[in-house]
Coordinates of C-alpha atoms in Angstrom, one line a residue:
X1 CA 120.4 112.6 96.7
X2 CA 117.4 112.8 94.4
X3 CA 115.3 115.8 95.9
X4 CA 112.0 114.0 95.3
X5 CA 113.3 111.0 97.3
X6 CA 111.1 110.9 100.3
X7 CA 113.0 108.5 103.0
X8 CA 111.6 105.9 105.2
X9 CA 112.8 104.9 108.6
X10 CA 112.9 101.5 110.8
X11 CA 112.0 100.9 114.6
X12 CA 115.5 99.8 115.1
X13 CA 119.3 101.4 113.7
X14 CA 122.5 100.7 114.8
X15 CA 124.9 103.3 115.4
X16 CA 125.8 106.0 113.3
X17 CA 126.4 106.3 110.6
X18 CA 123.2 104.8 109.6
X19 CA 122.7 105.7 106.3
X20 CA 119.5 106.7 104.3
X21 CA 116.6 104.3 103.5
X22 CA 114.0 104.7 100.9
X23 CA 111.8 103.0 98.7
X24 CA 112.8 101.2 95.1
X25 CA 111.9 98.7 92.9
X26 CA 114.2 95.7 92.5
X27 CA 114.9 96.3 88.7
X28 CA 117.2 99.7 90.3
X29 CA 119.6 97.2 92.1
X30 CA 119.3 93.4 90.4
X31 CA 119.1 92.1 87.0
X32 CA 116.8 89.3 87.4
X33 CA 117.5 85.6 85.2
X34 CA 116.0 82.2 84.9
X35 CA 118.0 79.1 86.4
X36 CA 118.8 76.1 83.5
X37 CA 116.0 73.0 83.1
X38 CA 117.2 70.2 84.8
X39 CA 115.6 67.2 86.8
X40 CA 116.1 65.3 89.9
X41 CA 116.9 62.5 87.6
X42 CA 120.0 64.3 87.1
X43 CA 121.6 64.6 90.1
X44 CA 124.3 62.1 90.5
X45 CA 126.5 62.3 94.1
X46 CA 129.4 61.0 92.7
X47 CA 128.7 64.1 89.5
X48 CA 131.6 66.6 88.9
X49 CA 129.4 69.6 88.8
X50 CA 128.0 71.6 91.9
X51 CA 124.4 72.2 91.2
X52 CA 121.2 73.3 93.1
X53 CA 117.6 71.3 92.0
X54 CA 115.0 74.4 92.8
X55 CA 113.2 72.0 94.9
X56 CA 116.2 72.2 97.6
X57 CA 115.3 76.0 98.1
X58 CA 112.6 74.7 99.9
X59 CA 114.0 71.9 102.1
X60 CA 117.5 72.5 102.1
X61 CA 118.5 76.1 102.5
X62 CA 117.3 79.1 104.4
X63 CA 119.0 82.8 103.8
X64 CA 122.5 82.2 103.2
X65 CA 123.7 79.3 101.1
X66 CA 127.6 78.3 102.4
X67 CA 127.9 74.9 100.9
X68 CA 126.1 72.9 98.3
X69 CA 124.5 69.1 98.6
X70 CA 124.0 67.9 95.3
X71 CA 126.2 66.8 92.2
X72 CA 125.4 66.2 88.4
X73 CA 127.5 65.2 85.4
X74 CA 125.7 68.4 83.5
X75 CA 127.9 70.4 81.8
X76 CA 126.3 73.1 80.4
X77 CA 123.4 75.4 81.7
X78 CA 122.9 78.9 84.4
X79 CA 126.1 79.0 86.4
X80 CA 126.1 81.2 89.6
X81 CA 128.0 84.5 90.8
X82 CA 128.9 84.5 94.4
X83 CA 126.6 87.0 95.8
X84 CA 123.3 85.9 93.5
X85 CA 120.1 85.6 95.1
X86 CA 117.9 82.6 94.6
X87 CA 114.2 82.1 94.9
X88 CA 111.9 79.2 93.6
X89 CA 109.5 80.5 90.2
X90 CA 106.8 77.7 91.2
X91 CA 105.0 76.2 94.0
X92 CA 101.6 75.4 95.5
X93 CA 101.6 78.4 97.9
X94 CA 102.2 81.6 97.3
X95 CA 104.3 81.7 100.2
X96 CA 106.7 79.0 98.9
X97 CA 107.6 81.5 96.5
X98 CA 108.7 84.6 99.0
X99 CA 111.8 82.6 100.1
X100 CA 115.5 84.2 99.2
X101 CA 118.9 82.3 99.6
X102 CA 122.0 84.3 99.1
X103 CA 124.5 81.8 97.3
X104 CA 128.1 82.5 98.5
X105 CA 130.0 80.4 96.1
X106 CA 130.5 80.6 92.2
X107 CA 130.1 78.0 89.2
X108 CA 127.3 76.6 90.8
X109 CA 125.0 74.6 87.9
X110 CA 121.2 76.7 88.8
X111 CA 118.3 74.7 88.2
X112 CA 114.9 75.8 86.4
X113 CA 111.9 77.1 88.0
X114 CA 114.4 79.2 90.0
X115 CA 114.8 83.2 89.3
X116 CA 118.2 84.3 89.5
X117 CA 118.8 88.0 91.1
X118 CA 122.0 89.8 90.5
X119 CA 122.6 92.4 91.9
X120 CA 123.5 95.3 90.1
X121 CA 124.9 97.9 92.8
X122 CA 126.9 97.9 95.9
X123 CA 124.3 96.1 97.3
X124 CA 125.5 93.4 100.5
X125 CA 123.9 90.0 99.2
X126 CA 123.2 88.3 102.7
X127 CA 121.4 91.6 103.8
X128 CA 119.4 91.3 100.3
X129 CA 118.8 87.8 100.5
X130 CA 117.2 88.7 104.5
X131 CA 115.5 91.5 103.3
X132 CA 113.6 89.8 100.3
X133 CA 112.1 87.1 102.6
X134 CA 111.1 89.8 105.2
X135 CA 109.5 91.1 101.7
X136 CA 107.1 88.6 101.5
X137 CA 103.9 90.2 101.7
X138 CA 105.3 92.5 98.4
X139 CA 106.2 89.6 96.3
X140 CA 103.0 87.4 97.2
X141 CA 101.6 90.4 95.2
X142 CA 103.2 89.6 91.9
X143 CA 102.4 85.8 92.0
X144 CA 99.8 84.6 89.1
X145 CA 98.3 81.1 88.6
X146 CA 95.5 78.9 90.0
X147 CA 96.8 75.5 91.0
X148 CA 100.4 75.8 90.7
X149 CA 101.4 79.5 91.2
X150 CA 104.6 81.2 89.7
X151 CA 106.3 84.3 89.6
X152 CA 109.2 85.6 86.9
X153 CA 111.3 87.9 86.1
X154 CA 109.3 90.3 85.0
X155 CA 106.8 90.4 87.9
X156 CA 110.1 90.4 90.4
X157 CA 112.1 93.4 89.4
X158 CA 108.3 95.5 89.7
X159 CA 108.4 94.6 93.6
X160 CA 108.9 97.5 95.9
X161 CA 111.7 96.8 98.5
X162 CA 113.2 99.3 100.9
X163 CA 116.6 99.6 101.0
X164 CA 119.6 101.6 103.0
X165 CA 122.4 103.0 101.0
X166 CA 124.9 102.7 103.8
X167 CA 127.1 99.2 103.1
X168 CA 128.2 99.6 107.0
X169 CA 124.3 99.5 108.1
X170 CA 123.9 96.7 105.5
X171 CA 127.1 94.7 106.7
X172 CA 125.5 95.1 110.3
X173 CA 122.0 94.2 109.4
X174 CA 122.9 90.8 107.7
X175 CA 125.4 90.0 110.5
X176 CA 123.2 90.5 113.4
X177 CA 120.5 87.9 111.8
X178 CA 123.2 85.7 109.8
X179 CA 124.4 85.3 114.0
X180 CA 121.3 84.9 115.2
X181 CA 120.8 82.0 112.2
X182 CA 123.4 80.2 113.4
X183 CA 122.2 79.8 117.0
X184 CA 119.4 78.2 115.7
X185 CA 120.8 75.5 113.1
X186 CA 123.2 75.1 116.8
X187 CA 119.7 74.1 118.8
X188 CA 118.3 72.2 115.3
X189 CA 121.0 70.6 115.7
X190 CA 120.6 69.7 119.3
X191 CA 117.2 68.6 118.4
X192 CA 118.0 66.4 116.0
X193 CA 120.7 64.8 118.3
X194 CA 117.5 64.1 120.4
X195 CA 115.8 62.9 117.9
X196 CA 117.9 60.4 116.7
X197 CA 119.0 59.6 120.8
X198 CA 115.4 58.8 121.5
X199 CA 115.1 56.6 118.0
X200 CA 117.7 54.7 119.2
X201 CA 116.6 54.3 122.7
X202 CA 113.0 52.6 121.0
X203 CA 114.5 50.8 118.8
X204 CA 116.6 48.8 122.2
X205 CA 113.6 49.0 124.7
X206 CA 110.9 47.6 122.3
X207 CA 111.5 44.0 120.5
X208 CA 112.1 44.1 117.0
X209 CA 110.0 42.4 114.2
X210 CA 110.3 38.6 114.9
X211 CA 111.7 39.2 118.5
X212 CA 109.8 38.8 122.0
X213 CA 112.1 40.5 123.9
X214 CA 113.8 44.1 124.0
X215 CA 118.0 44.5 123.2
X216 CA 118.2 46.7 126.4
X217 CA 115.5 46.0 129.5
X218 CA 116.0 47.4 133.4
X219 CA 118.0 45.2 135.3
X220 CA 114.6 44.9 137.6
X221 CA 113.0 43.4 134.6
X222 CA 115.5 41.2 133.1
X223 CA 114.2 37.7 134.8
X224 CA 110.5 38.4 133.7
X225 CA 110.7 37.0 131.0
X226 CA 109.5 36.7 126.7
X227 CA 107.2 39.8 126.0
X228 CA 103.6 39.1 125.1
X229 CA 102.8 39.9 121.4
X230 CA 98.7 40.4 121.3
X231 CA 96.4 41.5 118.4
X232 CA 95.3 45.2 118.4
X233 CA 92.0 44.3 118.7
X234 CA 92.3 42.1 122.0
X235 CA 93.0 44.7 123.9
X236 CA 91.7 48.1 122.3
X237 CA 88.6 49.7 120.6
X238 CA 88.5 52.0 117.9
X239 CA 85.4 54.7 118.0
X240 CA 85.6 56.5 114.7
X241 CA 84.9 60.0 114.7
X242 CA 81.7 61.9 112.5
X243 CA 81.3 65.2 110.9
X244 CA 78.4 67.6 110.8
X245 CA 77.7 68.5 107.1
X246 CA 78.5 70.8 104.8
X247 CA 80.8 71.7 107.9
X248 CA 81.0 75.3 107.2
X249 CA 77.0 75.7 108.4
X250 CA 78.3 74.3 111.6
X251 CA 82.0 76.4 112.1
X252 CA 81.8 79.0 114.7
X253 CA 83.6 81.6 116.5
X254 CA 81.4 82.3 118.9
X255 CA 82.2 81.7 122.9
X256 CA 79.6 79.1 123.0
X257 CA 81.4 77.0 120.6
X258 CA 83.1 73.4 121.4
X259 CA 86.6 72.7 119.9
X260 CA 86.6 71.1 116.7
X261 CA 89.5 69.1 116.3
X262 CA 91.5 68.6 113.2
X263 CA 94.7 66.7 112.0
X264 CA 95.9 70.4 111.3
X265 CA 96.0 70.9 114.8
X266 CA 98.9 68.3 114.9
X267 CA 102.1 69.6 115.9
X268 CA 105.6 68.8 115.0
X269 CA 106.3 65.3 114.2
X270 CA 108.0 64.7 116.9
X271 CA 105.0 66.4 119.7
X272 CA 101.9 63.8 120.1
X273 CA 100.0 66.2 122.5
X274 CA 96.9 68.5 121.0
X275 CA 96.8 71.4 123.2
X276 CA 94.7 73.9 121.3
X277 CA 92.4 73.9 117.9
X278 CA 92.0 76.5 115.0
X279 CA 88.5 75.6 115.2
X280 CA 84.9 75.4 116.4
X281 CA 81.9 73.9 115.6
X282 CA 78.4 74.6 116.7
X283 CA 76.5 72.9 119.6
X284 CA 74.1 71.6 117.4
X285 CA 77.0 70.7 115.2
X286 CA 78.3 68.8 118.2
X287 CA 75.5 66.4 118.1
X288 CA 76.5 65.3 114.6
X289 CA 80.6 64.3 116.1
X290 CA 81.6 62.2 118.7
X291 CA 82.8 63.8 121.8
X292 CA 86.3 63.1 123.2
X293 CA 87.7 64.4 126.4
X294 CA 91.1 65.7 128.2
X295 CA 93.4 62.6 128.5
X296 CA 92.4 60.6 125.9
X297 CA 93.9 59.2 122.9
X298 CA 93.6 59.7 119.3
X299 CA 94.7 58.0 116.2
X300 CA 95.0 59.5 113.0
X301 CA 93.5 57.2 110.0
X302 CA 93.9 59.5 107.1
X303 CA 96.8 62.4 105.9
X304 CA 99.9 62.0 108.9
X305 CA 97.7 58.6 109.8
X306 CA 98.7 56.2 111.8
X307 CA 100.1 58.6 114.1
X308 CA 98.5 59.0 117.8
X309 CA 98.2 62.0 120.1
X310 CA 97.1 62.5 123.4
X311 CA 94.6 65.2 123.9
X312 CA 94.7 67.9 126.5
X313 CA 91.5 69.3 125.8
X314 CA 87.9 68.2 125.5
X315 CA 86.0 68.4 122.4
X316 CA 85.0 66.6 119.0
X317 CA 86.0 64.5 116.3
X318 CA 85.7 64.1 112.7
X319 CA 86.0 61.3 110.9
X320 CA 89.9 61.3 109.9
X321 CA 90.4 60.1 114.0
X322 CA 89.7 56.9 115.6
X323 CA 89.6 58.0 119.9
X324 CA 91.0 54.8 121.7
X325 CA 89.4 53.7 124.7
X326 CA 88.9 50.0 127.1
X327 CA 92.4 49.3 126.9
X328 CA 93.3 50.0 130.1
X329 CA 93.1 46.8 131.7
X330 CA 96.2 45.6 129.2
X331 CA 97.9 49.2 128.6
X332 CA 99.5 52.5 130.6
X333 CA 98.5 55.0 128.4
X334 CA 101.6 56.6 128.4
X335 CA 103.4 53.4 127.3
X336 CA 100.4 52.9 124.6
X337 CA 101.1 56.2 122.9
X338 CA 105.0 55.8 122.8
X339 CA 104.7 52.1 120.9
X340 CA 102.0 53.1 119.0
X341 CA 103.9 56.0 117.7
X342 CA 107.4 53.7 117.3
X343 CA 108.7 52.6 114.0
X344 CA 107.3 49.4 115.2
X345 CA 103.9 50.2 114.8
X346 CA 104.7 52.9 111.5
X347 CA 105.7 49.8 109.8
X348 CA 102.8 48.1 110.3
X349 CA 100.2 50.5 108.9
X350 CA 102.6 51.5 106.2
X351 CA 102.5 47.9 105.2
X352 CA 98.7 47.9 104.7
X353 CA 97.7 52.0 104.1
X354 CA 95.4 52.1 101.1
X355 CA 94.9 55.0 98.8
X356 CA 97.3 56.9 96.3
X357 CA 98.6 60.4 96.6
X358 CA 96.7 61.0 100.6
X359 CA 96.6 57.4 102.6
X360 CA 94.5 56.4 104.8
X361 CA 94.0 53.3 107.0
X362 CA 90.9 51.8 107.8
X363 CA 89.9 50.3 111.6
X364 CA 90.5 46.7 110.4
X365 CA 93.7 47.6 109.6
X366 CA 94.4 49.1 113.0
X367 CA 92.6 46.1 114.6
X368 CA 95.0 43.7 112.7
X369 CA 98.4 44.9 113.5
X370 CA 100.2 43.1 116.7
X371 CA 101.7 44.8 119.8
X372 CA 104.2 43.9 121.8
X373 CA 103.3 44.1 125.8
X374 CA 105.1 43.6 128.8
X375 CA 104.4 43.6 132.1
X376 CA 102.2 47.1 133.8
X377 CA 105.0 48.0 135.9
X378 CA 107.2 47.1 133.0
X379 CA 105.4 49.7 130.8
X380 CA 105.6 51.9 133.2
X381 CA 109.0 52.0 134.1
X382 CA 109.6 52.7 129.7
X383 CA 106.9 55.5 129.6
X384 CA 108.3 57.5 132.9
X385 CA 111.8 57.0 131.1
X386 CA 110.7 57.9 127.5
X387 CA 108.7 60.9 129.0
X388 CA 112.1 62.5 129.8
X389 CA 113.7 62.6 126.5
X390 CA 110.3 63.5 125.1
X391 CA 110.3 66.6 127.9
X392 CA 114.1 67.7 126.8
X393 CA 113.1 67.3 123.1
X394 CA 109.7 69.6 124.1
X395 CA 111.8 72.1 125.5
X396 CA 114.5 72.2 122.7
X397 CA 111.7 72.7 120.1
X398 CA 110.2 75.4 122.5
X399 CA 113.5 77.1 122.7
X400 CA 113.8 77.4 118.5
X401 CA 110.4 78.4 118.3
X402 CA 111.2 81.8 120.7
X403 CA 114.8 82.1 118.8
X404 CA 112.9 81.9 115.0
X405 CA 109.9 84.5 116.5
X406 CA 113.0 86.7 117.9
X407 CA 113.9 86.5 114.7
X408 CA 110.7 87.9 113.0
X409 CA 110.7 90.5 115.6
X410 CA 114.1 91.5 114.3
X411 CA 113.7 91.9 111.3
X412 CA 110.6 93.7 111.3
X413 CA 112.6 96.3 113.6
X414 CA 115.5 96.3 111.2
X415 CA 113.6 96.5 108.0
X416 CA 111.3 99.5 107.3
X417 CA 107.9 99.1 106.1
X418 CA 106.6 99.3 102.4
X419 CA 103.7 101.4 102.1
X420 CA 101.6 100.0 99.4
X421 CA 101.0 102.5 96.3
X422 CA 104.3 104.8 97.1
X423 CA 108.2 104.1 95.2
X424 CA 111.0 106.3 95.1
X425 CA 113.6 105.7 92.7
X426 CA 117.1 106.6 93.7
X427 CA 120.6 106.4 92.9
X428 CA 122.1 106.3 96.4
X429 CA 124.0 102.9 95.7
X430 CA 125.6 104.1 91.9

């Protein structure tokens, strides 16, 4: 061992023997390439080469990389090693670009704005691949650009990574979080299963485009009859929300504040309940919004728009909401919120959305669509049903959530920390 190597240790270490840890660059253990230009234009699913478009680092894989999606007819270009690492050169964020995916499979065609590490050294590849994205603060470092950012080559074999020279401890680390990956593409999975269950139950308990009746309706209601079809406006009003400005004069974090509520509180697609905000505004600020309360409902007219939420806090407005109110006499809220949020509905404002890259859709727009409307007890009887998918599918999302911050926990336990300023080079690996 190099006498000048001063070691580091984690929180957590499995049994001996657990091998040394210390502090390097990632030049010492990978030589570092650039993937081959190609576009999505080229990808072809009936192709005869495996290939990876960088783009799919972001949507498509996470740590380890077991089978590939796409095709071209390409031929030549950067063809993988089982055992590379792969991370994306460009993106918006500088977080997009601390994100590792160990490829296990060779002759894989590697797309451009993608740097290609290979390691070097005895060096386990799913354990690198893990330990690069619990990295992330250390390569957010190296990133450079203004709009677009990017990192290369160059600035990636600088970054400071610890690192164990025991391939046991490495097998051990990557297997303990490659498991614990799996449970929770298993509950994805699930969750998706949901998703799609509770797609197909709206698409048979609300009519269809040119129908007045549902494919699938509780025997109690089967004799009642063709569904209403009623204009928006009929039966609803729209109150658009307002926004103090410049708004950071009015942004708080005082305990006097009110809660100022944003389209970035939104959660998941698939969760239309606002339960906390990021944000708050002023009292004065206040008088400037329009107020909204617990139990109401609010519909998005810009960025995710068209979609509703129901709100489980008091609070204000700007306005990219519309709050819904005086439909009651036509409309259970609960049944309100699942058709409004129904493909249904989706297809409607998609229809007539204005605007180019961000879309927005204006009140008469809203006011314009039709919706379909049965009977109270009717509505009822769908909402009380609905709300139990909608609970399991809650849960299930709940239940990743605690299994990805697990995760985090994990890792940080496993992995040492980087102390900014100090490297040690070393030769424990060679």
């Amino acid at each position: 061992m190099n006498k000048e190597l001063k070691l580091v240790i984690p929180e957590l270490r499995f049994d001996e023997p657990t091998g040394h840890w210390a502090i390097t660059r990632v030049s010492k253990i990978c030589d570092v390439y650039r993937g081959s230009t190609f576009s999505k234009s080229d990808i072809n699913e009936d192709g005869t080469e495996l290939c990876i478009h960088y783009g799919e680092l972001f949507t498509k894989y996470s740590e380890i990389i077991l089978d590939i999606y796409s095709r071209t007819d390409k031929k030549d270009g950067f063809r993988s090693e089982s055992g590379d690492i792969l991370m994306p050169s460009s993106d918006v964020t500088p977080d997009g670009l601390a994100k590792a995916s160990a490829i296990t499979l060779d002759d894989v065609l590697l797309g451009g704005d993608m740097n290609i590490l290979r390691p070097k050294l005895r060096v386990n590849s799913i354990f690198l691949s893990y330990l690069l994205n619990h990295s992330k603060r250390e390569i957010i470092k190296l990133v450079s650009g203004t709009t677009v950012k990017h990192i290369y080559p160059k600035q990636i074999i600088t970054c400071q990574i610890p690192i164990v020279d025991n391939e046991s401890q490495q097998q051990k680390i990557a297997d303990c979080l490659s498991s614990l990956d799996k449970l929770i593409v298993a509950h994805n999975k699930k969750l998706e299963a949901l998703k799609d269950h509770k797609k197909g139950l709206l698409q048979n308990l609300f009519p269809q485009e040119g129908e007045t009746v549902p494919k699938v309706r509780f025997p109690e209601f089967e004799k009642d009859g063709e569904w209403d079809l009623i204009q928006f406006s009929d039966s609803i009003k729209l109150y658009r929300g307002s926004s103090p400005r410049p708004i950071k004069q009015f942004r708080t974090e005082s305990d006097d504040g009110v809660n100022w509520i944003k389209i970035g509180d939104t959660g998941s697609e698939d969760d239309h309940v606002i339960s906390k905000v990021e944000e708050k505004i002023t009292k004065e600020g206040a008088k400037k919004s329009r107020e909204v309360w617990k139990g109401e409902l609010i519909l998005a007219n810009s960025m995710s728009y068209g979609r509703t939420y129901l709100l489980e806090l008091d609070g204000y407005i700007y306005d990219g909401w519309f709050v819904l109110r005086e439909y009651e006499n036509d409309f259970d809220k609960q049944f309100l919120l699942q058709i409004l949020n129904s493909d249904y509905m989706q297809e409607q404002y998609e229809k007539f959305a204005a605007g180019g890259i961000v879309k927005n859709i204006s009140s008469k727009i809203v006011y314009d669509t039709m919706l379909p409307k049965p009977s109270k007890k009717e509505q009822q009887k769908i909402a009380s049903f609905l709300s139990i998918i909608d609970k399991l599918i809650s849960e299930q999302i709940n239940k990743i959530e605690e299994l990805q911050q697990h995760k985090k926990g994990l890792m940080q336990g496993l992995f040492p920390k980087v102390k900014s300023g100090i490297i040690f080079y070393f030769d424990l690996l060679q």
